[in-house]
C-alpha positions as YAML, in Angstrom:
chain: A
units: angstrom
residues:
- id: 1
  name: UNK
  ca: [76.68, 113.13, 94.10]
- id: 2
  name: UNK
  ca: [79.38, 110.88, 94.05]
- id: 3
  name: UNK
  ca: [79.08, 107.19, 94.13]
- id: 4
  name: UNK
  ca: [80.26, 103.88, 96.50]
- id: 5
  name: UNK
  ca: [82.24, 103.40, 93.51]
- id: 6
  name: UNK
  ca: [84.06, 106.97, 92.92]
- id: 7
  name: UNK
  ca: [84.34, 107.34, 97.09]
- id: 8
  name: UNK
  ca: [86.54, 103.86, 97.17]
- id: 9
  name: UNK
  ca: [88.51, 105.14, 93.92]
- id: 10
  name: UNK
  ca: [89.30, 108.84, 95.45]
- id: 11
  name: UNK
  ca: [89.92, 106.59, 98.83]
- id: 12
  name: UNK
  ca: [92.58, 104.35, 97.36]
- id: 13
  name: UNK
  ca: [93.97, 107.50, 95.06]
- id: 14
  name: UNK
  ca: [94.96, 109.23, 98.90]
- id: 15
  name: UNK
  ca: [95.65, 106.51, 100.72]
- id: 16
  name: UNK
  ca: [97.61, 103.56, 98.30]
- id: 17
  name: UNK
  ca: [100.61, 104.34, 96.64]
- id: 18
  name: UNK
  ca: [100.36, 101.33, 94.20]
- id: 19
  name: UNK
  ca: [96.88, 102.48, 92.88]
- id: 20
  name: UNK
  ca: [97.70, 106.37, 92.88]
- id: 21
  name: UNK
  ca: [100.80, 105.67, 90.56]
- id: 22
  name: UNK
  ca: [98.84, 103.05, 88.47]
- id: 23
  name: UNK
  ca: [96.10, 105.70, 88.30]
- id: 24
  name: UNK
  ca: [99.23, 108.32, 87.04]
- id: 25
  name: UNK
  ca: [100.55, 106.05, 84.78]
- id: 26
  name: UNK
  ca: [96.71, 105.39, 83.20]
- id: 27
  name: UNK
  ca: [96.61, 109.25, 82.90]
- id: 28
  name: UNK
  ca: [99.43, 110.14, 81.41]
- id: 29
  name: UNK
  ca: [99.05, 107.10, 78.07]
- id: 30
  name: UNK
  ca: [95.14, 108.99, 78.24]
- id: 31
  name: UNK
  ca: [96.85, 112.05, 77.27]
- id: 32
  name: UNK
  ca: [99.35, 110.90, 74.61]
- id: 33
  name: UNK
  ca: [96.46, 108.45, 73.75]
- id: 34
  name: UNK
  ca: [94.47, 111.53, 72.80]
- id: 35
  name: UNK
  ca: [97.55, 113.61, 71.08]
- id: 36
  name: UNK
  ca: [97.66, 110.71, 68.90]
- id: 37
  name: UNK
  ca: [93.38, 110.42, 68.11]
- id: 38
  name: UNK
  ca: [93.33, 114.40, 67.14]
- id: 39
  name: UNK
  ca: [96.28, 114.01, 64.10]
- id: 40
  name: UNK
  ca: [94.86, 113.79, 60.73]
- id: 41
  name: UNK
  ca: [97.92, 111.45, 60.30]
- id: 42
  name: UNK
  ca: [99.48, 108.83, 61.88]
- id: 43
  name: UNK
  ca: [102.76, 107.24, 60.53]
- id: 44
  name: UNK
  ca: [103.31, 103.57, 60.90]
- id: 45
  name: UNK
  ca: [105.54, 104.03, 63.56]
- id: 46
  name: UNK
  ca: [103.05, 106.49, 65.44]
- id: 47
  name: UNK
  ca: [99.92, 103.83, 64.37]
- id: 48
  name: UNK
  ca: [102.12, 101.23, 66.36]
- id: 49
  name: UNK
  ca: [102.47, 103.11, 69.04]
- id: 50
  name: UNK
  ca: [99.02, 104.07, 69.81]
- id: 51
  name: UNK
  ca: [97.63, 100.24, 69.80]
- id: 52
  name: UNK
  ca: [100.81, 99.53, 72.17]
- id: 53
  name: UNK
  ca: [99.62, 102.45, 74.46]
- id: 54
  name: UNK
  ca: [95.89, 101.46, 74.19]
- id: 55
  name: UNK
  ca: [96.96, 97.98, 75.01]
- id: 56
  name: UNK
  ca: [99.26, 99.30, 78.47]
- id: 57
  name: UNK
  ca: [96.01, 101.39, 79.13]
- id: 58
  name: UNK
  ca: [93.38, 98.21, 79.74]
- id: 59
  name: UNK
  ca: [96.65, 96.51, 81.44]
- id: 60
  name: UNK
  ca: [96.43, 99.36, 83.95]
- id: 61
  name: UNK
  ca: [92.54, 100.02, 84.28]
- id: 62
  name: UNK
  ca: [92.55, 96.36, 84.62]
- id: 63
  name: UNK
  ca: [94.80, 96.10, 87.58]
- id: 64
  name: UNK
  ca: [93.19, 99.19, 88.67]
- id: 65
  name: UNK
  ca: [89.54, 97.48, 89.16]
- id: 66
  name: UNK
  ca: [91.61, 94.15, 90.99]
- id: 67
  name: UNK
  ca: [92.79, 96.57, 93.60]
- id: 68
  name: UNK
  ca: [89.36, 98.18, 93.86]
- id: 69
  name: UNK
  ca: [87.39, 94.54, 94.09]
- id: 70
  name: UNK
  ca: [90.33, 93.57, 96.70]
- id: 71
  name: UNK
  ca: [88.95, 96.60, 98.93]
- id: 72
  name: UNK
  ca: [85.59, 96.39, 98.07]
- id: 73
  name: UNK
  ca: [85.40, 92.89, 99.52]
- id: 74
  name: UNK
  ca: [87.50, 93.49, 102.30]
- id: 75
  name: UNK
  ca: [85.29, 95.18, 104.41]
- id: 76
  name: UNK
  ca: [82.92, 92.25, 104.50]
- id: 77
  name: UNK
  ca: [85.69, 90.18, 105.30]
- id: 78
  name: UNK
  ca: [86.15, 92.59, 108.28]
- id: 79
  name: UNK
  ca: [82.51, 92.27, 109.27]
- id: 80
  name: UNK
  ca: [82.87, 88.85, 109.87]
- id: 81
  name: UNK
  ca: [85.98, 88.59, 111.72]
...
């Protein structure tokens, strides 16, 4: 049963380019994110590069959720006009 929340997000993925390429980009540092977490062994180098990727991660969920509040107070906005 999918929530308010989760209808808006698979919404925005089909309908706004900006948040479906944001949500692309979020998916695709997940993934190297996670080839990263499963070495035994990180070099510096590789060490560096995870924080920098976990760090462009938040920087995308975070404008992410500003696009979701944007439409989620929108339709109020609507309401009143």
């Amino acid at each position: 049963m999918p929530t308010d929340f989760e209808e808006m997000k698979n919404r925005l993925l089909e309908s706004n380019d900006e948040f479906r390429q944001l949500a692309s980009q979020h998916h695709t540092l997940d993934e190297r994110i996670h080839d990263l977490a499963i070495r035994q062994y990180l070099s510096e180098p590789e060490q560096l590069e995870e924080v920098t990727l976990k760090k462009k991660k938040l920087q995308l969920k975070d404008q992410m959720e500003s696009i979701l509040r944007h439409h989620r107070t929108e339709p109020s906005h609507a309401a009143r006009a």
